[in-house]
């Protein structure tokens, strides 16, 4: 990163309203917000953390650790224990003991009480969790406070309700837990992904060993404290921090009965190979390149809000992000003009500021990947545009960016960029929209914007995507299943369906 404030402003070419002079003066001028930082004082970040095994924080056997930093400032937050194969083995043994002796024997209504208790403590400590998530991940406090933490608690409430009703979930009269679940999660929604994994596993009677992402371990470790506070029996939840090798040890461990992974398609493929030929059950939630389809009869202002939410929410670090905008040719110019005007009002900067819309990119590696693919987009001939914005001098930052004139062959139309970068394609007929939307190796999500209910149903039926949002985007609810087709993985998380992956 440059060591001074960076201003970005580039023009896309002759049709760009900025260059043709039709665009109004910088709309941010009308919205001058005073800083409104959330206090860090609510969180007590320790200087070092051990692994959470058998209900206690323990030092890793080899004594090695790594640093977790704030991506917004590059400040070192804490030293975190790095779990070796031996540590993973101890965690799996603890999980097996807890499974055999306690958790699998406990009536569902008793397991449910623990899950309700965890959910309530998460609500009570929600401010602490939100601030910590924002500091460690770089996402705006508005998102961690209003989306991540409440939705994470909602998952525990929801699955707590299923714990004593499993025989009514549609998986036979006597569904049984699988045993020990090994779970590996990414850095984009650290606490929320943890709850997607742990809540259904525990409700179904399994015990877990979970590995958080290397860059975002802190809320998982605070969750471990919550397990202690809830008096969860030791060994039911174990948290092993570390890098890819730790994840690989969890997946490969002989005594793990179920593997649940969210992350890149590349690592998902490696995991599928590792577990092939074993008795392990697997669910994989991988990448995406969602089409967000805007028809000419859509309410355009709402559609623009949906486009912005679809790609700039969480800096675009969202597997189901609406990263490909398919807009009907007859309204393309108007949509682009409104979109650029709206993008110019996005506030980028301090994630702890309650006014911030777009926070920091999670890591230097991810920032480099976003730069690389954006440069490829430009080199392949797409028009690049970002609103004028000042980026902080330290930390990892990327301005909201839109590429116009993108074709199916462009890499930015096919590959997951996982950043605040939108590729815009046009179409003329509904059939063309469907054809282009489905022309992707992924199949996780999609959005449809139109006034016609019949068209929503027709398009949704044709789309090969696990989730299709109509006149909205990025809506998450614990009662609703989520998962993909093709290279987006297999298995479903959330809802009644989410229990299936944890029951025999
Ligand atoms: P990864 O898929 O590498 O990471 C996801 C999780 O898997 C992390 O906890 C990671 O650990 C762990 N892991 C890494 N290697 C292995 C392995 N061999 N066996 C088991 N677990 C492993 O994603 P990255 O964080 O490296 O991001 C790379 C790209 O993946 C991004 O640029 C983005 O495009 C995509 N991505 C997609 C996500 C999605 O939800 N669709 C989520 C995250 C990333 P560690 O953190 O130490 O690497």
Short mmCIF file of N, CA and C and ligand atoms in Angstrom, two decimals, residues 184-188 211-215 242-245 247-248 251 261-265 267 270-271 285-288 319 366 369 416-418, ligand 1:
data_model
loop_
_atom_site.label_atom_id
_atom_site.label_comp_id
_atom_site.label_asym_id
_atom_site.label_seq_id
_atom_site.Cartn_x
_atom_site.Cartn_y
_atom_site.Cartn_z
N UNK A 184 -14.10 -26.60 9.05
CA UNK A 184 -13.10 -25.60 8.65
C UNK A 184 -13.82 -24.43 8.00
N UNK A 185 -13.56 -23.23 8.51
CA UNK A 185 -14.34 -22.07 8.05
C UNK A 185 -13.42 -20.95 7.53
N UNK A 186 -13.97 -20.05 6.70
CA UNK A 186 -13.18 -18.97 6.12
C UNK A 186 -13.23 -17.69 6.96
N UNK A 187 -12.65 -16.63 6.39
CA UNK A 187 -12.48 -15.38 7.14
C UNK A 187 -13.53 -14.32 6.83
N UNK A 188 -14.43 -14.59 5.88
CA UNK A 188 -15.32 -13.50 5.48
C UNK A 188 -16.46 -13.25 6.48
N UNK A 211 -11.84 -25.35 12.99
CA UNK A 211 -10.67 -24.50 12.72
C UNK A 211 -11.13 -23.20 12.06
N UNK A 212 -10.93 -22.07 12.76
CA UNK A 212 -11.24 -20.79 12.14
C UNK A 212 -10.13 -20.41 11.15
N UNK A 213 -10.38 -19.39 10.32
CA UNK A 213 -9.35 -18.95 9.37
C UNK A 213 -8.19 -18.29 10.12
N UNK A 214 -7.03 -18.39 9.53
CA UNK A 214 -5.81 -17.87 10.16
C UNK A 214 -5.91 -16.37 10.43
N UNK A 215 -6.56 -15.63 9.52
CA UNK A 215 -6.59 -14.17 9.68
C UNK A 215 -7.70 -13.69 10.61
N UNK A 242 -5.01 -22.04 13.59
CA UNK A 242 -3.83 -22.37 12.79
C UNK A 242 -4.06 -22.02 11.34
N UNK A 243 -3.15 -22.47 10.49
CA UNK A 243 -3.25 -22.16 9.06
C UNK A 243 -3.81 -23.38 8.31
N UNK A 244 -3.53 -23.42 6.99
CA UNK A 244 -4.07 -24.49 6.16
C UNK A 244 -3.69 -25.88 6.64
N UNK A 245 -2.44 -26.02 7.18
CA UNK A 245 -2.02 -27.36 7.62
C UNK A 245 -2.87 -27.88 8.78
N UNK A 247 -6.01 -27.10 9.20
CA UNK A 247 -7.28 -27.51 8.58
C UNK A 247 -7.15 -28.88 7.93
N UNK A 248 -6.03 -29.06 7.27
CA UNK A 248 -5.79 -30.32 6.59
C UNK A 248 -5.72 -31.48 7.59
N UNK A 251 -9.28 -32.38 8.67
CA UNK A 251 -10.00 -33.11 7.61
C UNK A 251 -9.51 -34.55 7.50
N UNK A 261 -16.94 -27.91 5.31
CA UNK A 261 -15.96 -26.90 4.89
C UNK A 261 -16.67 -25.76 4.16
N UNK A 262 -16.25 -24.54 4.44
CA UNK A 262 -16.61 -23.38 3.62
C UNK A 262 -15.33 -22.68 3.25
N UNK A 263 -15.17 -22.38 1.96
CA UNK A 263 -13.96 -21.69 1.51
C UNK A 263 -13.84 -21.79 0.01
N UNK A 264 -12.61 -21.79 -0.45
CA UNK A 264 -12.38 -21.73 -1.90
C UNK A 264 -12.64 -23.08 -2.57
N UNK A 265 -12.96 -23.03 -3.84
CA UNK A 265 -13.20 -24.25 -4.61
C UNK A 265 -11.93 -25.09 -4.68
N UNK A 267 -9.45 -25.42 -2.41
CA UNK A 267 -9.26 -26.22 -1.19
C UNK A 267 -10.38 -27.25 -1.07
N UNK A 270 -9.37 -30.28 -2.85
CA UNK A 270 -8.37 -31.06 -2.12
C UNK A 270 -9.03 -31.87 -1.01
N UNK A 271 -10.01 -31.25 -0.35
CA UNK A 271 -10.70 -31.96 0.75
C UNK A 271 -11.49 -33.14 0.19
N UNK A 285 -19.14 -25.93 0.95
CA UNK A 285 -19.78 -24.68 0.52
C UNK A 285 -18.66 -23.83 -0.06
N UNK A 286 -18.63 -23.71 -1.39
CA UNK A 286 -17.45 -23.14 -2.04
C UNK A 286 -17.75 -21.79 -2.70
N UNK A 287 -17.06 -21.50 -3.77
CA UNK A 287 -17.14 -20.17 -4.35
C UNK A 287 -18.40 -19.91 -5.15
N UNK A 288 -18.48 -18.70 -5.69
CA UNK A 288 -19.64 -18.33 -6.51
C UNK A 288 -19.30 -17.18 -7.45
N UNK A 319 -19.41 -15.28 -0.63
CA UNK A 319 -19.43 -16.34 -1.65
C UNK A 319 -20.62 -16.18 -2.59
N UNK A 366 -5.33 -11.11 -0.01
CA UNK A 366 -6.60 -10.94 -0.72
C UNK A 366 -6.57 -9.65 -1.54
N UNK A 369 -4.79 -10.24 -4.70
CA UNK A 369 -5.60 -11.00 -5.66
C UNK A 369 -6.63 -10.09 -6.35
N UNK A 416 -14.00 -15.90 -9.40
CA UNK A 416 -14.42 -15.23 -8.17
C UNK A 416 -13.32 -14.24 -7.76
N UNK A 417 -13.66 -12.95 -7.72
CA UNK A 417 -12.66 -11.93 -7.34
C UNK A 417 -12.66 -11.78 -5.82
N UNK A 418 -13.83 -11.95 -5.20
CA UNK A 418 -13.96 -11.89 -3.75
C UNK A 418 -13.52 -10.54 -3.20
P1 LIG B 1 -9.26 -21.09 1.67
O1 LIG B 1 -10.25 -21.97 1.00
O2 LIG B 1 -7.83 -21.40 1.54
O3 LIG B 1 -9.56 -21.04 3.25
C1 LIG B 1 -10.72 -21.49 3.88
C2 LIG B 1 -10.35 -22.25 5.15
O4 LIG B 1 -9.68 -23.47 4.82
C3 LIG B 1 -9.38 -21.50 6.06
O5 LIG B 1 -9.65 -21.80 7.40
C4 LIG B 1 -8.04 -22.08 5.62
O6 LIG B 1 -7.03 -21.88 6.55
C5 LIG B 1 -8.40 -23.52 5.45
N1 LIG B 1 -7.49 -24.28 4.61
C6 LIG B 1 -6.56 -23.85 3.74
N2 LIG B 1 -5.93 -24.89 3.14
C7 LIG B 1 -6.50 -26.01 3.64
C8 LIG B 1 -6.31 -27.40 3.40
N3 LIG B 1 -5.41 -27.85 2.53
N4 LIG B 1 -7.08 -28.29 4.09
C9 LIG B 1 -8.00 -27.87 4.95
N5 LIG B 1 -8.23 -26.55 5.23
C10 LIG B 1 -7.49 -25.64 4.57
O7 LIG B 1 -9.52 -19.63 1.26
P2 LIG B 1 -8.48 -18.40 1.38
O8 LIG B 1 -8.72 -17.77 2.67
O9 LIG B 1 -7.09 -18.80 1.08
O10 LIG B 1 -8.97 -17.51 0.19
C11 LIG B 1 -8.59 -17.82 -1.15
C12 LIG B 1 -9.72 -17.52 -2.09
O11 LIG B 1 -10.81 -18.38 -1.79
C13 LIG B 1 -10.28 -16.14 -1.94
O12 LIG B 1 -9.59 -15.24 -2.71
C14 LIG B 1 -11.69 -16.31 -2.40
O13 LIG B 1 -11.76 -16.19 -3.79
C15 LIG B 1 -12.02 -17.72 -2.02
N6 LIG B 1 -12.82 -17.82 -0.79
C16 LIG B 1 -14.09 -18.17 -0.93
C17 LIG B 1 -14.89 -18.27 0.19
C18 LIG B 1 -16.31 -18.65 0.04
O14 LIG B 1 -17.03 -18.65 1.02
N7 LIG B 1 -16.74 -18.99 -1.14
C19 LIG B 1 -14.40 -17.98 1.52
C20 LIG B 1 -12.99 -17.66 1.56
C21 LIG B 1 -12.27 -17.58 0.44
P3 LIG B 1 -6.19 -20.51 6.47
O15 LIG B 1 -7.10 -19.45 6.90
O16 LIG B 1 -5.10 -20.67 7.38
O17 LIG B 1 -5.74 -20.37 5.03
#
